[in-house]
Amino acid sequence: MDGHVIKQDKYLAQIINSVDFDHLEKNVSLHKANGKEQFLYQLLEPLRLAKPALSLDTTLERILHAALGITRAERGFFSLRNSSNKLEFKIGRNKHDQKLNAISFDVDRKLVLTSIHREMVMKKSNRLSNGISDQLVHIIVAPMYIHFDLVGILYLQSSQPILSSSNPKWKMFQLFLDHTALAIRNAQYYKVSQDAEKEKQSFEKSLMQSDSLAMKGTLAAKIGHEINNYLSGIHANIELAMDSIEENKDQNVVVDRLEKAREMIMNMAALSNGLMAKGAVDPNIEKSSLNQVVNKFVDFVKPIYKYSDVVIEKDLSQALPDVNIDSGLMIQLLFNIVKNAVEARADARIVIQTYYDRVTKHVKITIRDNGPGMTDEIQKKIFDIQYTNKAEGHGYGLAICQDIAKKHGGAIEVQSKLKEGTTFSISLPLNIEEDFADVEFDDLELLEDRKIRAKKEKPKIKKVIKRRRPRSALEYNLFIN
């Protein structure tokens, strides 16, 4: 009990070092062993219990049983110091291992306080009256310390004389108490760690439930945000179809508008089902023309802004290779960006441009507007989910755009200056080796320019030049004047 620990003399050290623990554990029966072996077995009980895998109750039970055997006491109990700095009754037993509660003991409180104050094991014999006769009771109070920190007390009593302080075993009993304090403290730490682990697991479970609820809330907001976009297009196309019927226009015009509305409904259903099932939409990747996507998008939003001052222009490269994209998701991306531009300025002029970047080998699409622009601080946050500077905004549109770009292995960037408008750039990777082998795309772009010129002039001679890919059987027929 550091400061109270009685140093082991050579006699004690020789006894402890000569003990064969395996022999005692395997071959010694407490009921059949001789007195010396039984005493050593009980004396070393705290050493066997000084491991963090035992519960506090088990540790106290076994040590109290050993203490009763060592001292020949008839009964005893442990009281441990609690968080309120008070001694709390923990466990009581008699020599037959029967449970006893606190009221089963006539506690000499003065002896307990004196023992704790003097920081030493104390003995006393009291005469107790039961109303008929006086009975002599022998008591041992043993405070247990670790680094001058009180762990608790061991209280033993018996009607028969118990271990005397003059007995050579008394020093060994004090050594037993030192290790008992360590074993109890280890068990307490183990209990604290177990309680902490249970609390951690409970907290993690609650956190997972909270995350699940938060995710469902975010999911519902995403679905609502995107469905509103689709509903705008559906409503606008149905209105155009009705106008065409009233104006007795060609039936094909009406069918075309209704077909577009039906397609939007299908896309809306696919979006909501994907989000509800997985929390995200898996892209349906196909090799497609980005120019066709832009044309389809403009045709999609034209009815929505028909009666507004919004102008949407296209600047599409004629030499643009096909890329692996989900056309529906790309239209969704374009709609979110264009919608933001229109909400920022009612008479917005929006230019959608496509081109091929020879340096990065990426197909790019830019959406440029003449709106009020943004500060650098806003640009840093604009793709964060639930960030918005609009009074009725939800902060999901551009976060969804970034997610769509990433699903295609691409990226989205923004450049803006106050009062000078905003430009969003989406870059999509192009696998040159897969699509064009060793044919340089610059050559194909020049070829595309030649094709355009060839359409304007009546060709007189046609030559066919064949170039074979070194890695496949695919051939390119290049037609030039």
Coordinates of C-alpha atoms in Angstrom, one line a residue:
M1 CA 0.0 0.0 0.0
D2 CA 2.9 2.2 -1.0
G3 CA 3.9 4.0 2.1
H4 CA 1.9 1.4 4.1
V5 CA 3.3 -1.6 2.2
I6 CA 5.3 -3.8 4.5
K7 CA 8.5 -4.8 2.7
Q8 CA 8.9 -8.5 2.1
D9 CA 11.7 -10.0 4.2
K10 CA 13.8 -12.8 3.0
Y11 CA 11.5 -15.3 4.7
L12 CA 8.4 -14.1 2.8
A13 CA 10.3 -13.9 -0.5
Q14 CA 11.5 -17.5 -0.1
I15 CA 8.0 -18.8 0.6
I16 CA 6.4 -17.0 -2.4
N17 CA 9.2 -17.9 -4.8
S18 CA 9.0 -21.5 -3.8
V19 CA 5.3 -21.8 -4.7
D20 CA 4.4 -23.8 -7.8
F21 CA 1.3 -21.9 -9.1
D22 CA 0.5 -24.6 -11.7
H23 CA 0.6 -27.3 -9.1
L24 CA -1.7 -25.4 -6.8
E25 CA -4.2 -24.6 -9.5
K26 CA -4.3 -28.1 -10.9
N27 CA -3.8 -30.4 -8.0
V28 CA -4.8 -28.7 -4.8
S29 CA -8.3 -29.1 -3.5
L30 CA -9.2 -26.6 -0.8
H31 CA -11.1 -29.2 1.2
K32 CA -8.4 -31.9 1.0
A33 CA -5.1 -29.9 1.1
N34 CA -3.1 -29.7 4.2
G35 CA -3.1 -26.5 6.3
K36 CA 0.1 -25.1 4.8
E37 CA -0.9 -25.6 1.2
Q38 CA -4.3 -24.3 1.8
F39 CA -3.0 -21.2 3.5
L40 CA -0.6 -20.4 0.6
Y41 CA -3.4 -21.0 -1.9
Q42 CA -5.6 -18.5 -0.1
L43 CA -2.7 -16.1 0.4
L44 CA -2.0 -16.0 -3.3
E45 CA -5.6 -15.6 -4.4
P46 CA -5.2 -11.8 -5.1
L47 CA -2.2 -12.5 -7.4
R48 CA -4.3 -14.8 -9.5
L49 CA -7.1 -12.2 -9.6
A50 CA -4.9 -9.3 -10.6
K51 CA -6.0 -9.5 -14.2
P52 CA -8.4 -7.2 -16.1
A53 CA -10.8 -10.0 -17.3
L54 CA -12.7 -10.6 -14.1
S55 CA -15.8 -8.7 -12.9
L56 CA -15.6 -6.7 -9.6
D57 CA -18.2 -9.0 -7.9
T58 CA -16.3 -12.1 -8.8
T59 CA -13.0 -10.6 -7.6
L60 CA -14.6 -9.5 -4.3
E61 CA -16.2 -12.9 -3.7
R62 CA -13.1 -14.9 -4.2
I63 CA -10.8 -12.6 -2.1
L64 CA -13.3 -12.4 0.8
H65 CA -13.5 -16.2 0.8
A66 CA -9.7 -16.3 0.9
A67 CA -9.5 -13.7 3.7
L68 CA -12.0 -15.7 5.8
G69 CA -9.8 -18.8 5.4
I70 CA -6.5 -17.0 6.2
T71 CA -7.8 -15.3 9.4
R72 CA -10.2 -18.0 10.5
A73 CA -13.0 -15.4 10.8
E74 CA -16.6 -16.4 10.7
R75 CA -17.9 -13.6 8.5
G76 CA -16.8 -10.4 6.7
F77 CA -17.6 -7.8 4.1
F78 CA -16.0 -5.4 1.7
S79 CA -16.9 -1.7 1.6
L80 CA -15.3 0.4 -1.3
R81 CA -15.0 4.1 -1.7
N82 CA -17.4 5.4 -4.2
S83 CA -17.4 8.5 -6.4
S84 CA -19.0 10.5 -3.5
N85 CA -15.9 9.7 -1.4
K86 CA -18.0 7.5 0.9
L87 CA -17.6 3.9 1.9
E88 CA -20.2 1.8 0.2
F89 CA -21.1 -1.8 1.2
K90 CA -20.4 -4.1 -1.6
I91 CA -20.5 -7.7 -0.6
G92 CA -20.8 -9.8 2.6
R93 CA -20.3 -13.5 3.2
N94 CA -19.9 -16.0 6.1
K95 CA -17.4 -18.9 6.1
H96 CA -20.0 -21.1 4.4
D97 CA -20.2 -18.7 1.5
Q98 CA -23.7 -17.6 2.4
K99 CA -24.6 -14.0 1.4
L100 CA -25.0 -11.4 4.2
N101 CA -26.2 -7.9 3.9
A102 CA -25.0 -4.8 5.8
I103 CA -27.5 -5.2 8.7
S104 CA -26.0 -8.6 9.5
F105 CA -23.0 -6.9 11.0
D106 CA -22.5 -4.9 14.2
V107 CA -19.9 -2.5 12.8
D108 CA -17.6 -0.8 15.2
R109 CA -17.6 2.6 13.4
K110 CA -15.0 4.1 15.7
L111 CA -12.5 1.3 15.0
V112 CA -13.1 1.8 11.3
L113 CA -12.4 5.5 11.4
T114 CA -9.4 5.0 13.6
S115 CA -8.0 2.4 11.2
I116 CA -8.5 4.6 8.2
H117 CA -7.0 7.6 10.0
R118 CA -3.9 5.8 11.1
E119 CA -3.7 3.9 7.8
M120 CA -3.1 0.6 9.4
V121 CA -4.7 -2.8 10.0
M122 CA -6.3 -2.8 13.5
K123 CA -7.8 -5.6 15.7
K124 CA -10.2 -5.3 18.6
S125 CA -12.4 -7.5 20.8
N126 CA -15.8 -6.2 21.9
R127 CA -18.5 -7.5 24.1
L128 CA -21.9 -7.3 22.5
S129 CA -25.1 -7.8 24.5
N130 CA -28.1 -9.6 22.9
G131 CA -30.4 -8.8 25.9
I132 CA -29.8 -12.1 27.5
S133 CA -26.0 -12.5 27.7
D134 CA -22.8 -10.8 26.6
Q135 CA -20.9 -12.2 23.7
L136 CA -17.2 -11.5 22.9
V137 CA -16.7 -10.6 19.2
H138 CA -13.2 -10.3 17.6
I139 CA -12.8 -7.8 14.8
I140 CA -10.2 -7.0 12.2
V141 CA -10.5 -3.8 10.2
A142 CA -8.1 -3.6 7.2
P143 CA -8.0 -0.4 5.1
M144 CA -6.6 -0.9 1.6
Y145 CA -4.5 1.7 -0.1
I146 CA -2.8 2.3 -3.5
H147 CA -0.4 5.3 -3.6
F148 CA -2.0 6.7 -0.4
D149 CA -5.4 6.5 -2.1
L150 CA -8.0 4.6 -0.1
V151 CA -9.6 1.8 -2.1
G152 CA -11.8 0.5 0.6
I153 CA -11.9 -1.6 3.8
L154 CA -12.1 -5.3 4.6
Y155 CA -14.1 -5.9 7.8
L156 CA -13.9 -9.3 9.5
Q157 CA -15.5 -10.5 12.7
S158 CA -15.8 -13.8 14.6
S159 CA -17.0 -15.1 17.9
Q160 CA -13.7 -17.2 18.1
P161 CA -10.2 -15.7 18.3
I162 CA -8.9 -14.9 14.9
L163 CA -5.4 -14.2 13.4
S164 CA -3.2 -12.6 16.0
S165 CA -0.8 -9.8 15.2
S166 CA 2.0 -11.8 16.9
N167 CA 1.4 -14.7 14.5
P168 CA 4.1 -15.0 11.8
K169 CA 1.2 -15.2 9.3
W170 CA 0.2 -11.6 10.2
K171 CA 2.8 -10.0 8.0
M172 CA 1.8 -12.3 5.2
F173 CA -1.8 -11.3 5.7
Q174 CA -0.8 -7.6 5.3
L175 CA 1.0 -8.6 2.1
F176 CA -2.3 -10.3 1.0
L177 CA -4.1 -7.0 1.6
D178 CA -1.6 -5.0 -0.6
H179 CA -2.3 -7.3 -3.5
T180 CA -6.0 -7.3 -2.7
A181 CA -6.1 -3.6 -3.2
L182 CA -4.4 -4.0 -6.6
A183 CA -6.8 -6.8 -7.7
I184 CA -9.8 -4.7 -6.7
R185 CA -8.6 -1.6 -8.5
N186 CA -7.9 -3.7 -11.6
A187 CA -11.4 -5.1 -11.5
Q188 CA -12.8 -1.5 -11.0
Y189 CA -10.9 -0.3 -14.1
Y190 CA -12.1 -3.3 -16.0
K191 CA -15.7 -2.4 -15.0
V192 CA -15.2 1.2 -16.0
S193 CA -13.8 0.1 -19.4
Q194 CA -16.7 -2.3 -19.9
D195 CA -19.2 0.4 -19.0
A196 CA -17.4 2.8 -21.3
E197 CA -17.5 0.2 -24.1
K198 CA -21.2 -0.4 -23.6
E199 CA -21.8 3.4 -23.6
K200 CA -19.8 3.8 -26.7
Q201 CA -21.7 1.1 -28.5
S202 CA -25.0 2.6 -27.3
F203 CA -23.8 6.0 -28.5
E204 CA -22.7 4.6 -31.9
K205 CA -26.1 3.0 -32.3
S206 CA -27.8 6.2 -31.5
L207 CA -25.5 8.1 -33.9
M208 CA -26.2 5.6 -36.6
Q209 CA -29.9 6.1 -36.1
S210 CA -29.5 9.8 -36.1
D211 CA -27.4 9.6 -39.3
S212 CA -30.0 7.4 -40.8
L213 CA -32.8 9.9 -40.0
A214 CA -30.6 12.7 -41.3
M215 CA -29.8 10.8 -44.5
K216 CA -33.5 10.2 -45.0
G217 CA -34.2 13.9 -44.5
T218 CA -31.5 14.8 -47.0
L219 CA -32.8 12.1 -49.4
A220 CA -36.3 13.5 -49.2
A221 CA -35.0 17.0 -49.9
K222 CA -33.0 15.8 -52.9
I223 CA -36.0 14.0 -54.3
G224 CA -38.2 17.0 -53.8
H225 CA -35.7 19.3 -55.4
E226 CA -35.2 17.3 -58.5
I227 CA -38.9 16.3 -58.9
N228 CA -39.8 20.0 -58.9
N229 CA -37.5 20.5 -61.8
Y230 CA -39.1 17.7 -63.8
L231 CA -42.6 18.9 -62.9
S232 CA -41.8 22.3 -64.4
G233 CA -40.8 20.7 -67.7
I234 CA -43.8 18.3 -67.7
H235 CA -46.2 21.1 -67.1
A236 CA -44.6 23.3 -69.7
N237 CA -44.7 20.6 -72.4
I238 CA -48.3 19.7 -71.6
E239 CA -49.3 23.3 -71.9
L240 CA -47.6 23.6 -75.3
A241 CA -49.4 20.4 -76.4
M242 CA -52.7 21.9 -75.4
D243 CA -51.9 25.2 -77.2
S244 CA -51.1 23.2 -80.3
I245 CA -54.4 21.4 -80.1
E246 CA -56.3 24.7 -79.7
E247 CA -54.4 26.2 -82.7
N248 CA -55.2 23.1 -84.8
K249 CA -51.5 22.5 -85.4
D250 CA -50.0 19.3 -86.9
Q251 CA -50.8 16.3 -84.8
N252 CA -47.1 15.4 -84.8
V253 CA -46.3 18.5 -82.8
V254 CA -48.7 17.5 -80.1
V255 CA -47.4 14.0 -80.0
D256 CA -43.9 15.2 -79.8
R257 CA -44.6 17.4 -76.8
L258 CA -46.6 14.7 -75.0
E259 CA -43.7 12.2 -75.7
K260 CA -41.3 14.6 -74.1
A261 CA -43.6 14.9 -71.0
R262 CA -43.8 11.1 -70.8
E263 CA -40.0 10.8 -71.0
M264 CA -39.6 13.3 -68.2
I265 CA -42.1 11.3 -66.0
M266 CA -40.0 8.2 -66.7
N267 CA -36.8 10.0 -65.7
M268 CA -38.5 11.3 -62.6
A269 CA -39.6 7.8 -61.6
A270 CA -36.1 6.4 -62.2
L271 CA -34.6 9.2 -60.1
S272 CA -36.9 8.7 -57.1
N273 CA -36.7 4.9 -57.2
G274 CA -32.9 5.0 -57.3
L275 CA -32.6 7.4 -54.4
M276 CA -35.1 5.5 -52.3
A277 CA -33.5 2.2 -52.9
K278 CA -29.8 3.1 -52.6
G279 CA -29.6 6.7 -51.4
A280 CA -28.1 7.5 -54.8
V281 CA -28.7 7.1 -58.5
D282 CA -26.5 4.7 -60.4
P283 CA -25.7 6.2 -63.8
N284 CA -26.8 4.4 -66.9
I285 CA -23.6 5.0 -68.8
E286 CA -23.7 4.8 -72.6
K287 CA -21.6 6.3 -75.4
S288 CA -23.5 9.4 -76.4
S289 CA -23.0 12.7 -78.1
L290 CA -22.8 15.6 -75.7
N291 CA -24.1 17.9 -78.4
Q292 CA -27.3 15.8 -78.6
V293 CA -27.6 16.1 -74.8
V294 CA -27.4 19.9 -75.1
N295 CA -29.9 20.0 -77.9
K296 CA -32.3 17.7 -76.0
F297 CA -31.9 19.9 -72.9
V298 CA -32.6 23.1 -74.7
D299 CA -35.7 21.6 -76.3
F300 CA -36.7 20.5 -72.8
V301 CA -36.5 23.9 -71.2
K302 CA -37.7 26.0 -74.1
P303 CA -41.4 25.6 -73.1
I304 CA -40.5 26.5 -69.5
Y305 CA -39.1 29.9 -70.5
K306 CA -41.2 30.5 -73.5
Y307 CA -43.0 33.5 -72.0
S308 CA -39.9 35.0 -70.2
D309 CA -37.0 37.2 -71.3
V310 CA -34.5 34.3 -70.9
V311 CA -32.3 33.6 -73.9
I312 CA -30.5 30.3 -74.2
E313 CA -27.8 30.0 -77.0
K314 CA -25.7 27.1 -78.1
D315 CA -22.1 27.1 -79.3
L316 CA -21.5 23.5 -80.1
S317 CA -18.2 22.1 -81.6
Q318 CA -18.9 20.0 -84.7
A319 CA -15.7 18.0 -84.0
L320 CA -16.8 16.6 -80.7
P321 CA -16.2 12.9 -79.9
D322 CA -18.8 10.8 -78.2
V323 CA -18.3 10.2 -74.4
N324 CA -19.5 7.7 -71.9
I325 CA -22.4 9.5 -70.1
D326 CA -25.8 9.1 -68.6
S327 CA -27.8 11.5 -70.8
G328 CA -30.6 11.9 -68.2
L329 CA -28.2 12.8 -65.4
M330 CA -26.4 15.3 -67.7
I331 CA -29.7 17.0 -68.5
Q332 CA -30.4 17.1 -64.8
L333 CA -27.0 18.8 -64.2
L334 CA -27.6 21.4 -67.0
F335 CA -31.1 22.2 -65.7
N336 CA -29.9 22.9 -62.1
I337 CA -27.2 25.3 -63.4
V338 CA -29.5 27.1 -65.9
K339 CA -32.3 27.3 -63.3
N340 CA -29.9 29.1 -60.8
A341 CA -28.9 31.5 -63.6
V342 CA -32.5 32.4 -64.4
E343 CA -33.3 32.8 -60.7
A344 CA -30.4 35.2 -60.3
R345 CA -31.5 37.3 -63.3
A346 CA -34.9 37.2 -64.9
D347 CA -33.6 38.3 -68.3
A348 CA -30.6 36.0 -68.2
R349 CA -28.6 35.3 -71.4
I350 CA -27.1 31.9 -71.2
V351 CA -24.6 30.4 -73.6
I352 CA -23.9 26.6 -73.6
Q353 CA -20.7 25.7 -75.3
T354 CA -19.0 22.3 -76.0
Y355 CA -15.5 21.7 -77.1
Y356 CA -12.6 19.3 -76.9
D357 CA -9.6 20.2 -74.8
R358 CA -6.5 18.8 -76.6
V359 CA -4.2 19.3 -73.7
T360 CA -6.2 17.4 -71.0
K361 CA -7.9 15.1 -73.5
H362 CA -11.3 16.0 -71.9
V363 CA -14.6 16.9 -73.6
K364 CA -15.9 20.0 -71.9
I365 CA -19.2 21.9 -71.6
T366 CA -19.5 25.4 -70.2
I367 CA -22.6 27.3 -69.1
R368 CA -22.0 31.0 -69.1
D369 CA -24.5 33.6 -68.0
N370 CA -24.6 37.4 -67.6
G371 CA -25.9 37.4 -64.0
P372 CA -24.7 39.3 -61.0
G373 CA -21.8 37.0 -60.3
M374 CA -20.4 35.8 -57.0
T375 CA -17.7 36.6 -54.5
D376 CA -14.7 34.3 -53.9
E377 CA -16.1 33.3 -50.5
I378 CA -19.4 32.1 -52.0
Q379 CA -17.6 30.2 -54.8
K380 CA -15.7 28.2 -52.2
K381 CA -19.0 27.1 -50.5
I382 CA -21.2 26.8 -53.5
F383 CA -21.0 23.0 -54.0
D384 CA -21.5 22.3 -50.2
I385 CA -24.7 20.5 -49.5
Q386 CA -27.5 22.7 -48.0
Y387 CA -25.5 25.9 -48.7
T388 CA -27.7 28.6 -50.3
N389 CA -27.9 32.3 -50.5
K390 CA -31.4 32.3 -51.8
A391 CA -34.3 33.0 -49.5
E392 CA -36.3 30.0 -50.6
G393 CA -33.4 27.8 -51.6
H394 CA -32.5 24.4 -50.2
G395 CA -28.8 24.1 -51.2
Y396 CA -29.0 20.8 -53.1
G397 CA -28.9 21.8 -56.8
L398 CA -25.2 22.4 -57.2
A399 CA -24.2 19.7 -54.7
I400 CA -26.2 17.3 -57.0
C401 CA -24.4 18.7 -60.0
Q402 CA -21.0 18.0 -58.4
D403 CA -22.1 14.4 -57.5
I404 CA -23.2 13.8 -61.1
A405 CA -19.9 15.0 -62.5
K406 CA -18.0 12.8 -60.1
K407 CA -20.1 9.8 -61.1
H408 CA -18.9 10.3 -64.7
G409 CA -15.2 10.5 -63.6
G410 CA -15.3 14.2 -64.3
A411 CA -15.2 17.5 -62.5
I412 CA -17.2 20.7 -62.2
E413 CA -15.6 24.1 -61.6
V414 CA -17.0 27.7 -61.3
Q415 CA -15.5 31.0 -62.3
S416 CA -17.3 34.2 -61.4
K417 CA -16.8 37.9 -60.7
L418 CA -19.3 40.3 -59.3
K419 CA -21.3 42.1 -62.0
E420 CA -19.5 40.1 -64.7
G421 CA -21.5 36.8 -64.7
T422 CA -20.7 33.2 -63.9
T423 CA -19.3 30.3 -65.9
F424 CA -19.6 26.7 -64.9
S425 CA -17.3 24.2 -66.6
I426 CA -17.9 20.5 -66.6
S427 CA -15.0 18.3 -67.9
L428 CA -15.6 14.6 -68.9
P429 CA -12.7 12.3 -69.6
L430 CA -12.1 10.8 -73.0
N431 CA -10.3 7.5 -73.5
I432 CA -8.2 8.3 -76.6
E433 CA -6.7 4.8 -76.7
E434 CA -10.0 3.1 -76.6
D435 CA -11.8 5.4 -79.0
F436 CA -9.2 6.5 -81.6
A437 CA -6.1 4.3 -81.1
D438 CA -3.2 6.1 -82.7
V439 CA -5.2 8.5 -84.7
E440 CA -4.6 12.0 -83.3
F441 CA -7.8 13.8 -82.5
D442 CA -6.4 17.0 -84.0
D443 CA -6.3 15.2 -87.4
L444 CA -9.9 14.1 -86.9
E445 CA -10.9 17.7 -86.1
L446 CA -9.2 18.9 -89.3
L447 CA -11.1 16.2 -91.1
E448 CA -14.4 17.4 -89.7
D449 CA -13.6 20.9 -91.0
R450 CA -13.0 19.4 -94.4
K451 CA -16.3 17.5 -94.3
I452 CA -18.1 20.8 -93.6
R453 CA -16.4 22.5 -96.6
A454 CA -17.2 19.5 -98.8
K455 CA -20.9 19.8 -98.1
K456 CA -20.8 23.4 -99.4
E457 CA -19.1 22.5 -102.7
K458 CA -20.1 19.8 -105.2
P459 CA -17.4 17.1 -105.0
K460 CA -15.8 16.2 -108.3
I461 CA -13.5 13.4 -107.1
K462 CA -13.7 11.1 -104.2
K463 CA -10.7 9.4 -102.8
V464 CA -10.8 6.7 -100.2
I465 CA -7.9 6.5 -97.7
K466 CA -7.9 3.6 -95.3
R467 CA -6.1 3.7 -92.0
R468 CA -6.1 0.6 -89.9
R469 CA -5.8 0.7 -86.1
P470 CA -2.8 -1.2 -85.0
R471 CA -4.7 -2.8 -82.1
S472 CA -8.0 -3.8 -83.7
A473 CA -9.7 -4.5 -86.9
L474 CA -11.6 -1.2 -86.9
E475 CA -11.1 0.9 -90.0
Y476 CA -11.6 4.6 -90.6
N477 CA -12.7 5.7 -94.1
L478 CA -11.6 9.3 -94.6
F479 CA -13.4 11.1 -97.4
I480 CA -11.7 14.2 -98.8
N481 CA -11.7 16.2 -102.0

